[in-house]
Every structure is written in structure tokens, then in C-alpha cells.
């Protein structure tokens, strides 16, 4: 089951709809960032979880994925609920519905923060 795979993956996985609202927020994203799934779901990913300095570039990557142009190995910081910086390496993939229509973006990340 895809939902179980996403939720139990050992990588932070975020999903957004075509309006940028969070539709996927797996357990690793919760443990890495300190926000529960319920705190992430429905929020605008860029406006709520990305720092001002990186909002435009992250928004551009997500906007590109929403028109079918996927991005690999995009690096940006996110800050935890407790203010700690986490450096994320993200692959943004277009999510499509049963009729091949774009329904959002799935981002699979990797925490590359120096220990």
C-alpha cells in the first residue's frame, strides 16, 4: 500500500496539492521537524515551513513540478518547530491522477545537515 510506504519511509516525504497545501506529511518529516502530521496537513508548505530567504526558490521548484518539470537534488534549509536548522536535499516529483492530470507534487527529502 502506497500510503503505508510513504508514512514509514526513512526519508522525509512531503506532498502538496496544486495550491501548495500539504497533503502528505510522513512520520520521518514529523520526527525531523517536530511538527505532527496534523500540524502539517492543509498548511501552505512554502509559506508555513520555508524561511523567507528560500521561499521564492522553493516555490519555483514546486511550481515547475506542477507543470511536469521535476527537480532532483535541490538543497534548502527548513527549520524545526524548535528553531533548529535542517538542511534538506529534495527531489520534487509531479503527482498525477488517474487521467494523467497533475494533482500535486511529492517531495522526497534527505537530511544532509552536518552533525
PDB file of C-alpha atoms in Angstrom:
ATOM      1  CA  UNK A   1       0.000   0.000   0.000  1.00  0.00           C
ATOM      2  CA  UNK A   2       1.475   3.342  -1.132  1.00  0.00           C
ATOM      3  CA  UNK A   3       0.176   5.258   1.889  1.00  0.00           C
ATOM      4  CA  UNK A   4       1.961   2.899   4.295  1.00  0.00           C
ATOM      5  CA  UNK A   5       5.167   3.062   2.244  1.00  0.00           C
ATOM      6  CA  UNK A   6       5.145   6.874   2.353  1.00  0.00           C
ATOM      7  CA  UNK A   7       4.379   7.035   6.060  1.00  0.00           C
ATOM      8  CA  UNK A   8       7.050   4.530   7.106  1.00  0.00           C
ATOM      9  CA  UNK A   9       9.827   5.612   4.711  1.00  0.00           C
ATOM     10  CA  UNK A  10      13.150   6.530   6.300  1.00  0.00           C
ATOM     11  CA  UNK A  11      13.141   9.880   4.485  1.00  0.00           C
ATOM     12  CA  UNK A  12      11.017  12.974   4.982  1.00  0.00           C
ATOM     13  CA  UNK A  13       8.239  12.967   2.399  1.00  0.00           C
ATOM     14  CA  UNK A  14       6.001  15.970   1.780  1.00  0.00           C
ATOM     15  CA  UNK A  15       3.141  16.175  -0.651  1.00  0.00           C
ATOM     16  CA  UNK A  16       1.294  19.267  -1.824  1.00  0.00           C
ATOM     17  CA  UNK A  17      -1.772  19.830  -3.950  1.00  0.00           C
ATOM     18  CA  UNK A  18      -1.935  22.258  -6.867  1.00  0.00           C
ATOM     19  CA  UNK A  19      -2.478  25.156  -4.435  1.00  0.00           C
ATOM     20  CA  UNK A  20       0.630  24.352  -2.383  1.00  0.00           C
ATOM     21  CA  UNK A  21      -1.289  22.910   0.581  1.00  0.00           C
ATOM     22  CA  UNK A  22       0.276  19.928   2.365  1.00  0.00           C
ATOM     23  CA  UNK A  23      -1.433  16.628   1.501  1.00  0.00           C
ATOM     24  CA  UNK A  24       1.309  14.227   2.651  1.00  0.00           C
ATOM     25  CA  UNK A  25       3.461  14.537   5.767  1.00  0.00           C
ATOM     26  CA  UNK A  26       5.103  11.308   6.775  1.00  0.00           C
ATOM     27  CA  UNK A  27       6.440  10.094  10.120  1.00  0.00           C
ATOM     28  CA  UNK A  28      10.051  10.980   9.215  1.00  0.00           C
ATOM     29  CA  UNK A  29       9.028  14.559   8.376  1.00  0.00           C
ATOM     30  CA  UNK A  30       7.338  14.721  11.783  1.00  0.00           C
ATOM     31  CA  UNK A  31      10.336  13.384  13.690  1.00  0.00           C
ATOM     32  CA  UNK A  32      12.823  15.524  11.747  1.00  0.00           C
ATOM     33  CA  UNK A  33      10.938  18.811  12.010  1.00  0.00           C
ATOM     34  CA  UNK A  34       8.974  18.347  15.220  1.00  0.00           C
ATOM     35  CA  UNK A  35       5.594  19.108  13.616  1.00  0.00           C
ATOM     36  CA  UNK A  36       2.967  16.382  13.827  1.00  0.00           C
ATOM     37  CA  UNK A  37       1.150  15.229  10.725  1.00  0.00           C
ATOM     38  CA  UNK A  38      -1.939  17.144  11.861  1.00  0.00           C
ATOM     39  CA  UNK A  39       0.141  20.331  12.247  1.00  0.00           C
ATOM     40  CA  UNK A  40       1.493  19.961   8.692  1.00  0.00           C
ATOM     41  CA  UNK A  41      -1.595  18.839   6.798  1.00  0.00           C
ATOM     42  CA  UNK A  42      -3.500  21.579   4.999  1.00  0.00           C
ATOM     43  CA  UNK A  43      -0.835  24.215   5.596  1.00  0.00           C
ATOM     44  CA  UNK A  44       0.796  26.065   2.717  1.00  0.00           C
ATOM     45  CA  UNK A  45       4.199  24.341   2.626  1.00  0.00           C
ATOM     46  CA  UNK A  46       6.229  27.313   1.409  1.00  0.00           C
ATOM     47  CA  UNK A  47       4.508  29.994   3.475  1.00  0.00           C
ATOM     48  CA  UNK A  48       4.461  27.984   6.701  1.00  0.00           C
ATOM     49  CA  UNK A  49       7.661  25.902   6.696  1.00  0.00           C
ATOM     50  CA  UNK A  50      10.215  27.643   4.449  1.00  0.00           C
ATOM     51  CA  UNK A  51      12.282  30.623   5.586  1.00  0.00           C
ATOM     52  CA  UNK A  52      11.803  33.959   3.821  1.00  0.00           C
ATOM     53  CA  UNK A  53      15.225  33.734   2.153  1.00  0.00           C
ATOM     54  CA  UNK A  54      14.311  30.486   0.349  1.00  0.00           C
ATOM     55  CA  UNK A  55      10.582  30.919  -0.281  1.00  0.00           C
ATOM     56  CA  UNK A  56      10.992  32.085  -3.889  1.00  0.00           C
ATOM     57  CA  UNK A  57      13.392  29.303  -4.900  1.00  0.00           C
ATOM     58  CA  UNK A  58      11.398  26.521  -3.203  1.00  0.00           C
ATOM     59  CA  UNK A  59       8.192  27.920  -4.695  1.00  0.00           C
ATOM     60  CA  UNK A  60       9.825  27.894  -8.157  1.00  0.00           C
ATOM     61  CA  UNK A  61      10.866  24.235  -7.802  1.00  0.00           C
ATOM     62  CA  UNK A  62       7.354  23.251  -6.729  1.00  0.00           C
ATOM     63  CA  UNK A  63       5.741  25.357  -9.473  1.00  0.00           C
ATOM     64  CA  UNK A  64       7.960  23.643 -12.057  1.00  0.00           C
ATOM     65  CA  UNK A  65       6.929  20.223 -10.766  1.00  0.00           C
ATOM     66  CA  UNK A  66       3.290  21.289 -11.052  1.00  0.00           C
ATOM     67  CA  UNK A  67       3.795  21.716 -14.804  1.00  0.00           C
ATOM     68  CA  UNK A  68       5.666  18.427 -15.165  1.00  0.00           C
ATOM     69  CA  UNK A  69       9.267  19.627 -14.820  1.00  0.00           C
ATOM     70  CA  UNK A  70      10.739  17.599 -11.989  1.00  0.00           C
ATOM     71  CA  UNK A  71      13.769  18.657  -9.962  1.00  0.00           C
ATOM     72  CA  UNK A  72      16.415  16.434  -8.387  1.00  0.00           C
ATOM     73  CA  UNK A  73      18.891  17.302  -5.640  1.00  0.00           C
ATOM     74  CA  UNK A  74      17.574  20.743  -4.704  1.00  0.00           C
ATOM     75  CA  UNK A  75      19.125  21.893  -1.420  1.00  0.00           C
ATOM     76  CA  UNK A  76      17.394  24.249   1.006  1.00  0.00           C
ATOM     77  CA  UNK A  77      17.010  24.727   4.770  1.00  0.00           C
ATOM     78  CA  UNK A  78      13.949  24.068   6.861  1.00  0.00           C
ATOM     79  CA  UNK A  79      13.651  24.984  10.497  1.00  0.00           C
ATOM     80  CA  UNK A  80      12.232  22.678  13.121  1.00  0.00           C
ATOM     81  CA  UNK A  81       9.407  23.615  15.418  1.00  0.00           C
ATOM     82  CA  UNK A  82      12.144  24.375  17.951  1.00  0.00           C
ATOM     83  CA  UNK A  83      14.129  26.693  15.656  1.00  0.00           C
ATOM     84  CA  UNK A  84      16.908  24.290  14.630  1.00  0.00           C
ATOM     85  CA  UNK A  85      18.083  24.458  11.035  1.00  0.00           C
ATOM     86  CA  UNK A  86      17.928  21.254   8.967  1.00  0.00           C
ATOM     87  CA  UNK A  87      19.499  21.185   5.507  1.00  0.00           C
ATOM     88  CA  UNK A  88      17.308  19.200   3.126  1.00  0.00           C
ATOM     89  CA  UNK A  89      18.196  17.702  -0.255  1.00  0.00           C
ATOM     90  CA  UNK A  90      14.913  17.345  -2.133  1.00  0.00           C
ATOM     91  CA  UNK A  91      13.653  15.543  -5.192  1.00  0.00           C
ATOM     92  CA  UNK A  92      10.356  17.061  -6.352  1.00  0.00           C
ATOM     93  CA  UNK A  93       8.185  14.795  -8.492  1.00  0.00           C
ATOM     94  CA  UNK A  94       4.941  15.598 -10.268  1.00  0.00           C
ATOM     95  CA  UNK A  95       1.967  13.722  -8.856  1.00  0.00           C
ATOM     96  CA  UNK A  96      -0.701  12.746 -11.371  1.00  0.00           C
ATOM     97  CA  UNK A  97      -4.257  11.481 -11.140  1.00  0.00           C
ATOM     98  CA  UNK A  98      -5.817   8.533 -12.969  1.00  0.00           C
ATOM     99  CA  UNK A  99      -6.329  10.591 -16.155  1.00  0.00           C
ATOM    100  CA  UNK A 100      -2.728  11.871 -16.114  1.00  0.00           C
ATOM    101  CA  UNK A 101      -3.818  15.265 -14.756  1.00  0.00           C
ATOM    102  CA  UNK A 102      -1.399  16.975 -12.385  1.00  0.00           C
ATOM    103  CA  UNK A 103      -2.728  16.730  -8.840  1.00  0.00           C
ATOM    104  CA  UNK A 104       0.291  17.998  -6.925  1.00  0.00           C
ATOM    105  CA  UNK A 105       3.893  17.327  -6.042  1.00  0.00           C
ATOM    106  CA  UNK A 106       5.608  14.719  -3.917  1.00  0.00           C
ATOM    107  CA  UNK A 107       8.910  15.767  -2.382  1.00  0.00           C
ATOM    108  CA  UNK A 108      11.255  13.112  -1.078  1.00  0.00           C
ATOM    109  CA  UNK A 109      13.966  14.632   1.042  1.00  0.00           C
ATOM    110  CA  UNK A 110      17.166  13.711   2.756  1.00  0.00           C
ATOM    111  CA  UNK A 111      18.528  15.402   5.853  1.00  0.00           C
ATOM    112  CA  UNK A 112      22.055  16.454   4.885  1.00  0.00           C
ATOM    113  CA  UNK A 113      22.665  18.627   7.939  1.00  0.00           C
ATOM    114  CA  UNK A 114      26.257  18.407   9.159  1.00  0.00           C
ATOM    115  CA  UNK A 115      26.284  16.612  12.502  1.00  0.00           C
TER     116      UNK A 115
END
